[in-house]
C-alpha positions as CSV (number, residue, x, y, z in Angstrom):
1,X,94.0,116.4,102.5
2,X,92.2,119.3,101.2
3,X,93.1,122.5,98.9
4,X,93.3,124.7,102.1
5,X,96.2,122.7,103.1
6,X,98.3,122.8,99.8
7,X,100.3,125.9,101.1
8,X,101.3,124.2,104.3
9,X,102.3,121.1,102.2
10,X,104.4,123.4,99.8
11,X,106.3,125.1,103.0
12,X,106.9,121.5,104.3
13,X,108.3,120.5,101.0
14,X,110.5,123.6,100.7
15,X,111.9,123.0,104.3
16,X,112.9,119.5,103.4
17,X,114.4,120.3,100.1
18,X,116.4,123.0,101.6
19,X,117.7,121.2,104.6
20,X,121.1,122.4,105.6
21,X,124.1,120.8,104.0
22,X,125.4,119.5,107.2
23,X,122.1,117.8,108.1
24,X,121.6,116.0,104.4
25,X,124.1,116.3,101.9
26,X,122.3,118.3,99.0
27,X,119.0,118.5,100.5
28,X,116.3,115.8,100.7
29,X,114.5,114.7,97.7
30,X,111.0,115.5,98.2
31,X,107.9,116.2,96.2
32,X,104.0,117.4,97.0
33,X,101.3,115.2,95.6
34,X,98.8,118.0,95.1
35,X,96.5,116.0,92.6
36,X,92.9,115.8,93.3
37,X,92.7,112.4,94.2
38,X,91.6,110.7,97.3
39,X,94.4,110.4,100.2
40,X,94.2,106.6,100.1
41,X,95.0,106.6,96.4
42,X,97.9,108.9,97.0
43,X,99.1,106.5,99.7
44,X,98.9,103.6,97.5
45,X,100.5,105.2,94.6
46,X,103.6,106.3,96.9
47,X,103.7,102.6,98.0
48,X,103.8,101.5,94.5
49,X,106.5,103.6,93.7
50,X,108.8,102.7,96.8
51,X,108.5,106.0,98.3
52,X,110.1,105.5,101.8
53,X,108.3,108.2,103.7
54,X,105.1,109.7,103.0
55,X,103.9,112.9,104.9
56,X,100.3,113.7,105.4
57,X,99.1,117.2,106.3
58,X,95.6,118.5,107.5
59,X,94.3,121.1,109.8
60,X,96.0,119.7,112.8
61,X,99.5,119.3,111.3
62,X,99.4,122.7,109.9
63,X,98.3,124.3,113.1
64,X,101.2,122.4,115.1
65,X,103.9,122.8,112.5
66,X,104.1,118.8,112.3
67,X,103.4,116.1,109.6
68,X,101.7,112.9,110.0
69,X,104.3,110.4,109.0
70,X,104.1,107.0,107.3
71,X,106.6,104.6,106.0
72,X,106.2,102.5,103.2
73,X,106.8,99.2,105.3
74,X,105.9,100.2,108.9
75,X,102.8,102.2,108.1
76,X,101.7,104.9,110.3
77,X,104.5,106.4,112.5
78,X,102.6,109.2,114.1
79,X,102.8,113.0,114.1
80,X,106.3,114.5,114.1
81,X,107.8,118.1,113.9
82,X,109.2,119.0,110.7
83,X,112.7,119.7,112.3
84,X,112.6,116.4,113.9
85,X,111.5,114.5,110.4
86,X,114.4,116.3,108.8
87,X,117.0,114.9,111.6
88,X,115.2,111.3,111.3
89,X,115.8,111.5,107.6
90,X,119.3,112.6,107.8
91,X,120.1,109.9,110.3
92,X,118.6,107.4,108.0
93,X,120.9,108.7,105.1
94,X,124.0,108.9,107.3
95,X,123.7,105.3,108.5
96,X,121.9,103.8,105.5
97,X,119.3,102.5,107.9
98,X,115.7,101.9,107.4
99,X,113.0,103.6,109.8
100,X,112.6,102.0,112.9
101,X,109.5,100.1,113.7
102,X,106.6,102.2,115.2
103,X,107.2,100.8,118.6
104,X,110.7,101.7,118.7
105,X,110.4,105.4,117.5
């Protein structure tokens, strides 16, 4: 959200990328959009590119070790710890299932 959150965004990116082999074979494909654009534009760009999950981080997420999770089809899925996010993505990859709707999460 702001320049001061870039270090945390990089840390989350690195955690996802280096997910254990037994969790996600070969790690999770992830990139951090640190461009100086408005958050809404970044979300719109990710949806246009069909990025399944978008993580937004700010002060609250950095302090709590979480990310605000969005899904391209289901919208805002709420805040989730990074470890739980890794497991959620791993389950989706293993089962080839899409994300559950927000009320089923």
